[in-house]
Amino acid sequence: MSRPIPIDNPKIARRHFLAAASAAVIVVPKGALALDGASLGVVGDTGRDVTAQLEDAIRQAAGRGASLQLDAGDYLVSDLKLPTGARIAGNGARLILSGGDMLLSAEDQRDIQLSDLSFDGKGQGRRGTETTLVGFRNCENVVIENCGFADFESNGLYAETSSINVTDCLFSGFGETGLHLQDCRLSQLRGNRVLKSGNGAIRVWRFEKGFDGTIVTNNQISGVGSDSGNGQNGNGINVFQADGVVVSNNVIQDCDFSAIRANTTRDTIISNNQCHDCREVAIFSEFAFTGSVIANNVIDKAATGISITNLDDEGHLATCTGNVVRNILPSSPTNPDTYPVGIYVEAEIAVTGNVVEDVPGLCIGAGWGPYLRNVLIANNVLRRGQVGVGVSVVDGSGAVQITNNLIADMSQSGIAGFEWDKMVAPDLKSGDYAHVTLGGNTFSG
């Protein structure tokens, strides 16, 4: 017969209490308290929906300021709601959509953390709708780390009017967008991979123009399609009406339209990105933009390399510096209105220190009809194109200065004047047009 444990012995009582409790309570390496899901009745691989049990376990853990640790396995879930303070972690735990429109969501909550989990939509959802696999609305301090999102006909992750950090996650197989932020603020999207998106990989959008401040960096994107439109879909990273956004150090390839598209934005920085195989404009700053910095990007294979345009909508004010643009396509397979141009600009723009090579059109284009104003094109290296620099000479065109460029191996002209798409001055010289200043350019080949 075993001896009873003397509970008045504090050392023995404490030791046995901790041993009994260890199945339910874990001290994670950082010192934060964690509760084991199995001890709270949440078990994977049951083949049954465990939404109610999982919600209850999450509430218990959040109430104690603890994270919920899920064991490896498949957990069938539908429309699970996350409370404030929810922290869920799993090593091999996969949450699978068992029905309904959404796997999990939170609204009007804060301090939520999801890590080391997989979210699988199993091909469910309705393409072309605003449904999402995982969603947040009016939430603060949402952190998602090292998670996988897969196979849903709409969006992978949608966050609205929230602050959210998404790091080191994988998004794959979404009919709409992998990761969509709408009216969010001061968020960060870092180190994620977004593969096989039907209409977009990453979107940073706002319903009305305003400050956003999101940072999109170190992401890898490939396989972006488009099922409609002429630019709102088919983009790797799409920034719309969101000001103060930084897009840097991303690797983007195989997009039906743009690798990076900034529409009606203010003070956007697009820098140090790799853009490969874009079937329209690789980097686009368009419509009523102002204050774009486009610097030190590499573009290899696109229908147009960089376009900074839409003076007709007061799009103006940018720098385009230090970019490498090469292998421009003769036409766009997705937008027939796209011309083969390395870099195209219109108003209050400095185009300096770029290298452009292999363009079956203009290496640099300045203006379309009267839409040209205060453009500097200087110290660029342009090689193997039809025309080195093409500039609009239509009446009403604004000032342009073209100086100190090295222009080599052009098949038609080094510097030429255009009236819209018609070359009217194949050998443009200083003084030919009052608004055009030329000087110090070097021609070879």
mmCIF file of C-alpha atoms in Angstrom, residues 101-402:
data_model
loop_
_atom_site.group_PDB
_atom_site.id
_atom_site.type_symbol
_atom_site.label_atom_id
_atom_site.label_comp_id
_atom_site.label_asym_id
_atom_site.label_seq_id
_atom_site.Cartn_x
_atom_site.Cartn_y
_atom_site.Cartn_z
ATOM 1 C CA ASP A 101 -17.381 31.427 -45.050
ATOM 2 C CA MET A 102 -14.378 31.878 -42.763
ATOM 3 C CA LEU A 103 -11.997 29.778 -40.712
ATOM 4 C CA LEU A 104 -11.306 32.282 -37.932
ATOM 5 C CA SER A 105 -11.681 35.996 -37.271
ATOM 6 C CA ALA A 106 -11.593 38.748 -34.684
ATOM 7 C CA GLU A 107 -13.437 42.068 -34.476
ATOM 8 C CA ASP A 108 -12.893 44.943 -32.017
ATOM 9 C CA GLN A 109 -10.160 42.981 -30.196
ATOM 10 C CA ARG A 110 -6.476 43.520 -29.457
ATOM 11 C CA ASP A 111 -3.210 41.779 -28.540
ATOM 12 C CA ILE A 112 -3.672 38.663 -30.671
ATOM 13 C CA GLN A 113 -0.800 36.383 -31.645
ATOM 14 C CA LEU A 114 -0.800 33.369 -33.984
ATOM 15 C CA SER A 115 2.400 31.409 -34.519
ATOM 16 C CA ASP A 116 3.562 28.124 -36.056
ATOM 17 C CA LEU A 117 0.093 27.237 -37.360
ATOM 18 C CA SER A 118 -1.337 26.213 -40.726
ATOM 19 C CA PHE A 119 -4.709 27.439 -42.022
ATOM 20 C CA ASP A 120 -6.196 25.359 -44.846
ATOM 21 C CA GLY A 121 -9.309 26.358 -46.777
ATOM 22 C CA LYS A 122 -9.459 23.088 -48.730
ATOM 23 C CA GLY A 123 -10.444 24.945 -51.890
ATOM 24 C CA GLN A 124 -13.636 26.332 -50.368
ATOM 25 C CA GLY A 125 -14.966 29.892 -50.560
ATOM 26 C CA ARG A 126 -16.412 31.963 -53.394
ATOM 27 C CA ARG A 127 -14.066 33.642 -55.828
ATOM 28 C CA GLY A 128 -14.814 37.242 -56.561
ATOM 29 C CA THR A 129 -16.236 37.956 -53.108
ATOM 30 C CA GLU A 130 -14.825 39.734 -50.073
ATOM 31 C CA THR A 131 -14.731 36.570 -47.980
ATOM 32 C CA THR A 132 -11.443 35.511 -46.448
ATOM 33 C CA LEU A 133 -9.909 32.483 -44.791
ATOM 34 C CA VAL A 134 -8.641 34.496 -41.798
ATOM 35 C CA GLY A 135 -9.907 38.004 -41.037
ATOM 36 C CA PHE A 136 -9.484 40.907 -38.613
ATOM 37 C CA ARG A 137 -11.541 44.088 -38.277
ATOM 38 C CA ASN A 138 -10.889 46.971 -35.871
ATOM 39 C CA CYS A 139 -8.138 45.034 -34.113
ATOM 40 C CA GLU A 140 -4.938 46.380 -32.570
ATOM 41 C CA ASN A 141 -1.579 44.677 -32.164
ATOM 42 C CA VAL A 142 -2.171 41.534 -34.199
ATOM 43 C CA VAL A 143 0.997 39.458 -34.695
ATOM 44 C CA ILE A 144 1.152 36.476 -37.066
ATOM 45 C CA GLU A 145 4.435 34.583 -37.330
ATOM 46 C CA ASN A 146 5.614 31.493 -39.201
ATOM 47 C CA CYS A 147 2.138 30.427 -40.301
ATOM 48 C CA GLY A 148 0.861 28.852 -43.505
ATOM 49 C CA PHE A 149 -2.294 29.912 -45.382
ATOM 50 C CA ALA A 150 -3.511 27.720 -48.239
ATOM 51 C CA ASP A 151 -6.241 26.953 -50.762
ATOM 52 C CA PHE A 152 -9.206 29.291 -50.541
ATOM 53 C CA GLU A 153 -11.177 30.777 -53.433
ATOM 54 C CA SER A 154 -11.102 34.324 -52.054
ATOM 55 C CA ASN A 155 -8.501 36.025 -49.808
ATOM 56 C CA GLY A 156 -6.003 34.323 -47.543
ATOM 57 C CA LEU A 157 -5.716 37.021 -44.866
ATOM 58 C CA TYR A 158 -7.841 40.184 -44.812
ATOM 59 C CA ALA A 159 -7.358 42.891 -42.183
ATOM 60 C CA GLU A 160 -9.413 46.098 -42.016
ATOM 61 C CA THR A 161 -8.870 49.163 -39.794
ATOM 62 C CA SER A 162 -6.309 47.188 -37.820
ATOM 63 C CA SER A 163 -2.624 47.251 -36.972
ATOM 64 C CA ILE A 164 -1.025 43.948 -37.920
ATOM 65 C CA ASN A 165 2.441 42.444 -38.285
ATOM 66 C CA VAL A 166 2.749 39.393 -40.549
ATOM 67 C CA THR A 167 6.185 37.779 -40.592
ATOM 68 C CA ASP A 168 7.709 34.661 -42.189
ATOM 69 C CA CYS A 169 4.397 33.238 -43.403
ATOM 70 C CA LEU A 170 3.516 31.259 -46.533
ATOM 71 C CA PHE A 171 0.420 32.074 -48.614
ATOM 72 C CA SER A 172 -0.424 29.746 -51.484
ATOM 73 C CA GLY A 173 -3.391 29.057 -53.727
ATOM 74 C CA PHE A 174 -5.853 31.944 -53.346
ATOM 75 C CA GLY A 175 -8.453 32.957 -55.909
ATOM 76 C CA GLU A 176 -8.297 36.637 -54.971
ATOM 77 C CA THR A 177 -5.407 37.966 -52.866
ATOM 78 C CA GLY A 178 -2.963 36.285 -50.544
ATOM 79 C CA LEU A 179 -2.719 39.169 -48.084
ATOM 80 C CA HIS A 180 -5.017 42.219 -48.148
ATOM 81 C CA LEU A 181 -4.791 45.194 -45.767
ATOM 82 C CA GLN A 182 -7.678 47.681 -45.979
ATOM 83 C CA ASP A 183 -7.533 50.972 -44.056
ATOM 84 C CA CYS A 184 -4.836 49.589 -41.769
ATOM 85 C CA ARG A 185 -2.145 51.735 -40.172
ATOM 86 C CA LEU A 186 1.525 51.293 -39.276
ATOM 87 C CA SER A 187 1.513 47.602 -40.155
ATOM 88 C CA GLN A 188 4.436 45.433 -41.252
ATOM 89 C CA LEU A 189 4.562 42.606 -43.791
ATOM 90 C CA ARG A 190 8.014 41.017 -43.612
ATOM 91 C CA GLY A 191 9.674 37.906 -44.957
ATOM 92 C CA ASN A 192 6.541 36.267 -46.344
ATOM 93 C CA ARG A 193 6.154 34.079 -49.435
ATOM 94 C CA VAL A 194 3.027 34.548 -51.542
ATOM 95 C CA LEU A 195 2.533 32.003 -54.324
ATOM 96 C CA LYS A 196 -0.219 31.366 -56.878
ATOM 97 C CA SER A 197 -2.670 34.211 -56.321
ATOM 98 C CA GLY A 198 -5.618 34.656 -58.670
ATOM 99 C CA ASN A 199 -5.744 38.477 -58.649
ATOM 100 C CA GLY A 200 -3.057 39.817 -56.312
ATOM 101 C CA ALA A 201 -0.376 38.808 -53.849
ATOM 102 C CA ILE A 202 -0.212 41.732 -51.387
ATOM 103 C CA ARG A 203 -2.622 44.673 -51.314
ATOM 104 C CA VAL A 204 -2.344 47.763 -49.120
ATOM 105 C CA TRP A 205 -5.549 49.667 -49.870
ATOM 106 C CA ARG A 206 -7.673 52.406 -48.329
ATOM 107 C CA PHE A 207 -11.301 53.324 -48.925
ATOM 108 C CA GLU A 208 -10.300 57.002 -48.880
ATOM 109 C CA LYS A 209 -6.889 58.525 -49.394
ATOM 110 C CA GLY A 210 -4.900 58.927 -46.170
ATOM 111 C CA PHE A 211 -1.813 58.056 -44.172
ATOM 112 C CA ASP A 212 -1.059 54.352 -43.798
ATOM 113 C CA GLY A 213 2.651 53.874 -43.078
ATOM 114 C CA THR A 214 2.775 50.138 -43.774
ATOM 115 C CA ILE A 215 6.185 48.567 -44.471
ATOM 116 C CA VAL A 216 6.287 45.753 -47.041
ATOM 117 C CA THR A 217 9.751 44.222 -47.118
ATOM 118 C CA ASN A 218 11.763 41.051 -47.761
ATOM 119 C CA ASN A 219 8.821 39.178 -49.275
ATOM 120 C CA GLN A 220 8.982 36.655 -52.133
ATOM 121 C CA ILE A 221 6.087 36.693 -54.590
ATOM 122 C CA SER A 222 5.377 34.622 -57.696
ATOM 123 C CA GLY A 223 2.490 33.486 -59.866
ATOM 124 C CA VAL A 224 0.018 36.391 -59.826
ATOM 125 C CA GLY A 225 -2.875 36.161 -62.281
ATOM 126 C CA SER A 226 -5.705 38.487 -63.264
ATOM 127 C CA ASP A 227 -9.276 37.627 -64.157
ATOM 128 C CA SER A 228 -10.498 41.147 -64.999
ATOM 129 C CA GLY A 229 -9.596 44.804 -65.453
ATOM 130 C CA ASN A 230 -6.555 46.620 -66.800
ATOM 131 C CA GLY A 231 -4.476 47.081 -63.693
ATOM 132 C CA GLN A 232 -6.419 46.720 -60.453
ATOM 133 C CA ASN A 233 -5.699 42.985 -60.578
ATOM 134 C CA GLY A 234 -2.617 41.006 -61.516
ATOM 135 C CA ASN A 235 -0.097 42.827 -59.322
ATOM 136 C CA GLY A 236 2.493 41.515 -56.881
ATOM 137 C CA ILE A 237 2.287 44.442 -54.455
ATOM 138 C CA ASN A 238 -0.534 46.939 -54.982
ATOM 139 C CA VAL A 239 -0.727 50.159 -52.946
ATOM 140 C CA PHE A 240 -3.942 52.155 -53.418
ATOM 141 C CA GLN A 241 -4.708 55.525 -51.772
ATOM 142 C CA ALA A 242 -2.359 54.578 -48.910
ATOM 143 C CA ASP A 243 0.252 57.230 -48.069
ATOM 144 C CA GLY A 244 3.688 56.809 -46.513
ATOM 145 C CA VAL A 245 4.103 53.170 -47.545
ATOM 146 C CA VAL A 246 7.551 51.576 -47.956
ATOM 147 C CA VAL A 247 8.015 48.705 -50.436
ATOM 148 C CA SER A 248 11.585 47.431 -50.324
ATOM 149 C CA ASN A 249 13.820 44.386 -50.769
ATOM 150 C CA ASN A 250 11.123 42.166 -52.259
ATOM 151 C CA VAL A 251 11.633 39.537 -54.974
ATOM 152 C CA ILE A 252 8.657 39.437 -57.339
ATOM 153 C CA GLN A 253 8.196 37.344 -60.465
ATOM 154 C CA ASP A 254 5.568 36.092 -62.910
ATOM 155 C CA CYS A 255 2.833 38.747 -62.631
ATOM 156 C CA ASP A 256 0.096 39.298 -65.212
ATOM 157 C CA PHE A 257 0.395 43.054 -64.681
ATOM 158 C CA SER A 258 2.831 44.860 -62.337
ATOM 159 C CA ALA A 259 5.319 43.672 -59.776
ATOM 160 C CA ILE A 260 4.650 46.865 -57.792
ATOM 161 C CA ARG A 261 1.785 49.266 -58.482
ATOM 162 C CA ALA A 262 1.204 52.496 -56.530
ATOM 163 C CA ASN A 263 -2.096 54.181 -57.420
ATOM 164 C CA THR A 264 -3.033 57.605 -56.000
ATOM 165 C CA THR A 265 -0.394 57.483 -53.268
ATOM 166 C CA ARG A 266 1.701 60.074 -51.466
ATOM 167 C CA ASP A 267 5.309 59.692 -50.295
ATOM 168 C CA THR A 268 5.737 56.090 -51.405
ATOM 169 C CA ILE A 269 9.218 54.540 -51.368
ATOM 170 C CA ILE A 270 9.834 51.674 -53.807
ATOM 171 C CA SER A 271 13.431 50.550 -53.482
ATOM 172 C CA ASN A 272 15.821 47.627 -53.856
ATOM 173 C CA ASN A 273 13.246 45.250 -55.306
ATOM 174 C CA GLN A 274 13.792 42.478 -57.860
ATOM 175 C CA CYS A 275 11.053 42.412 -60.518
ATOM 176 C CA HIS A 276 11.085 39.588 -63.076
ATOM 177 C CA ASP A 277 8.688 38.528 -65.833
ATOM 178 C CA CYS A 278 5.938 41.138 -65.593
ATOM 179 C CA ARG A 279 3.463 41.141 -68.454
ATOM 180 C CA GLU A 280 2.617 44.836 -68.177
ATOM 181 C CA VAL A 281 4.499 47.660 -66.357
ATOM 182 C CA ALA A 282 6.931 46.262 -63.780
ATOM 183 C CA ILE A 283 6.842 49.297 -61.444
ATOM 184 C CA PHE A 284 3.948 51.728 -61.813
ATOM 185 C CA SER A 285 3.325 55.051 -60.031
ATOM 186 C CA GLU A 286 0.044 56.275 -61.471
ATOM 187 C CA PHE A 287 -3.009 58.525 -61.291
ATOM 188 C CA ALA A 288 -3.007 61.208 -58.560
ATOM 189 C CA PHE A 289 0.293 60.186 -56.962
ATOM 190 C CA THR A 290 2.790 62.617 -55.484
ATOM 191 C CA GLY A 291 6.208 62.174 -53.903
ATOM 192 C CA SER A 292 7.243 58.734 -55.180
ATOM 193 C CA VAL A 293 10.819 57.521 -54.726
ATOM 194 C CA ILE A 294 11.722 54.682 -57.103
ATOM 195 C CA ALA A 295 15.321 53.679 -56.533
ATOM 196 C CA ASN A 296 17.813 50.844 -56.967
ATOM 197 C CA ASN A 297 15.370 48.294 -58.323
ATOM 198 C CA VAL A 298 16.238 45.550 -60.827
ATOM 199 C CA ILE A 299 13.723 44.875 -63.593
ATOM 200 C CA ASP A 300 14.317 41.982 -65.979
ATOM 201 C CA LYS A 301 11.637 41.207 -68.568
ATOM 202 C CA ALA A 302 8.534 43.388 -68.619
ATOM 203 C CA ALA A 303 6.315 45.083 -71.194
ATOM 204 C CA THR A 304 7.370 48.453 -69.708
ATOM 205 C CA GLY A 305 10.011 48.797 -67.022
ATOM 206 C CA ILE A 306 8.997 51.830 -64.927
ATOM 207 C CA SER A 307 6.093 54.211 -65.548
ATOM 208 C CA ILE A 308 5.554 57.401 -63.516
ATOM 209 C CA THR A 309 2.554 58.915 -65.179
ATOM 210 C CA ASN A 310 -0.885 60.578 -65.232
ATOM 211 C CA LEU A 311 -0.187 64.294 -65.193
ATOM 212 C CA ASP A 312 -3.765 64.484 -66.491
ATOM 213 C CA ASP A 313 -4.816 63.424 -62.958
ATOM 214 C CA GLU A 314 -2.144 65.658 -61.347
ATOM 215 C CA GLY A 315 0.222 62.743 -60.885
ATOM 216 C CA HIS A 316 3.615 64.381 -60.333
ATOM 217 C CA LEU A 317 6.766 64.686 -58.195
ATOM 218 C CA ALA A 318 9.126 61.711 -58.122
ATOM 219 C CA THR A 319 12.698 60.538 -58.342
ATOM 220 C CA CYS A 320 13.748 57.584 -60.479
ATOM 221 C CA THR A 321 17.354 56.764 -59.667
ATOM 222 C CA GLY A 322 19.815 53.887 -59.789
ATOM 223 C CA ASN A 323 17.494 51.341 -61.376
ATOM 224 C CA VAL A 324 18.560 48.569 -63.753
ATOM 225 C CA VAL A 325 15.976 47.883 -66.472
ATOM 226 C CA ARG A 326 16.538 45.235 -69.115
ATOM 227 C CA ASN A 327 14.832 42.880 -71.570
ATOM 228 C CA ILE A 328 11.667 44.801 -72.360
ATOM 229 C CA LEU A 329 9.034 42.861 -74.312
ATOM 230 C CA PRO A 330 7.856 44.071 -77.744
ATOM 231 C CA SER A 331 4.252 44.081 -76.484
ATOM 232 C CA SER A 332 2.122 43.244 -73.464
ATOM 233 C CA PRO A 333 0.144 39.982 -73.553
ATOM 234 C CA THR A 334 -2.294 41.356 -70.947
ATOM 235 C CA ASN A 335 -2.718 45.055 -71.836
ATOM 236 C CA PRO A 336 -2.538 46.028 -75.525
ATOM 237 C CA ASP A 337 -2.254 49.735 -74.586
ATOM 238 C CA THR A 338 1.232 49.189 -73.127
ATOM 239 C CA TYR A 339 4.225 50.410 -75.140
ATOM 240 C CA PRO A 340 7.738 48.890 -75.029
ATOM 241 C CA VAL A 341 9.539 51.530 -72.941
ATOM 242 C CA GLY A 342 12.296 51.169 -70.362
ATOM 243 C CA ILE A 343 11.379 54.184 -68.201
ATOM 244 C CA TYR A 344 8.476 56.564 -68.861
ATOM 245 C CA VAL A 345 7.866 59.854 -66.978
ATOM 246 C CA GLU A 346 5.712 62.985 -67.183
ATOM 247 C CA ALA A 347 5.911 65.697 -64.494
ATOM 248 C CA GLU A 348 8.351 67.013 -61.857
ATOM 249 C CA ILE A 349 10.592 63.974 -62.085
ATOM 250 C CA ALA A 350 14.364 63.464 -61.921
ATOM 251 C CA VAL A 351 15.511 60.418 -63.912
ATOM 252 C CA THR A 352 19.168 59.947 -63.001
ATOM 253 C CA GLY A 353 21.785 57.222 -62.823
ATOM 254 C CA ASN A 354 19.706 54.439 -64.333
ATOM 255 C CA VAL A 355 20.960 51.723 -66.685
ATOM 256 C CA VAL A 356 18.557 50.560 -69.401
ATOM 257 C CA GLU A 357 19.354 47.814 -71.912
ATOM 258 C CA ASP A 358 17.564 45.860 -74.645
ATOM 259 C CA VAL A 359 14.379 47.768 -75.379
ATOM 260 C CA PRO A 360 12.446 47.332 -78.662
ATOM 261 C CA GLY A 361 11.213 50.917 -78.296
ATOM 262 C CA LEU A 362 12.222 53.928 -76.168
ATOM 263 C CA CYS A 363 14.824 53.390 -73.462
ATOM 264 C CA ILE A 364 13.474 56.522 -71.757
ATOM 265 C CA GLY A 365 10.255 58.287 -72.728
ATOM 266 C CA ALA A 366 9.302 61.775 -71.525
ATOM 267 C CA GLY A 367 5.745 62.964 -72.019
ATOM 268 C CA TRP A 368 2.694 62.023 -74.059
ATOM 269 C CA GLY A 369 1.234 64.854 -76.085
ATOM 270 C CA PRO A 370 1.042 67.948 -73.833
ATOM 271 C CA TYR A 371 1.517 65.892 -70.661
ATOM 272 C CA LEU A 372 5.128 66.827 -69.960
ATOM 273 C CA ARG A 373 6.393 69.218 -67.296
ATOM 274 C CA ASN A 374 9.713 69.844 -65.544
ATOM 275 C CA VAL A 375 11.580 66.607 -66.231
ATOM 276 C CA LEU A 376 15.321 66.027 -65.786
ATOM 277 C CA ILE A 377 16.963 63.092 -67.598
ATOM 278 C CA ALA A 378 20.641 62.967 -66.696
ATOM 279 C CA ASN A 379 23.597 60.631 -66.224
ATOM 280 C CA ASN A 380 21.849 57.504 -67.461
ATOM 281 C CA VAL A 381 23.374 54.655 -69.476
ATOM 282 C CA LEU A 382 21.126 53.538 -72.331
ATOM 283 C CA ARG A 383 22.076 50.629 -74.573
ATOM 284 C CA ARG A 384 20.496 48.618 -77.355
ATOM 285 C CA GLY A 385 17.128 50.196 -78.010
ATOM 286 C CA GLN A 386 15.325 51.730 -80.933
ATOM 287 C CA VAL A 387 15.491 55.239 -79.410
ATOM 288 C CA GLY A 388 17.620 56.349 -76.473
ATOM 289 C CA VAL A 389 15.394 59.190 -75.260
ATOM 290 C CA GLY A 390 12.045 60.064 -76.802
ATOM 291 C CA VAL A 391 10.562 63.399 -75.752
ATOM 292 C CA SER A 392 7.199 64.958 -76.523
ATOM 293 C CA VAL A 393 7.432 68.074 -78.706
ATOM 294 C CA VAL A 394 3.703 68.765 -78.974
ATOM 295 C CA ASP A 395 2.657 72.385 -78.416
ATOM 296 C CA GLY A 396 2.033 72.957 -74.735
ATOM 297 C CA SER A 397 4.686 70.499 -73.530
ATOM 298 C CA GLY A 398 6.647 71.664 -70.487
ATOM 299 C CA ALA A 399 10.357 71.944 -69.820
ATOM 300 C CA VAL A 400 12.670 68.944 -70.113
ATOM 301 C CA GLN A 401 16.445 68.767 -69.696
ATOM 302 C CA ILE A 402 18.371 65.850 -71.239
#
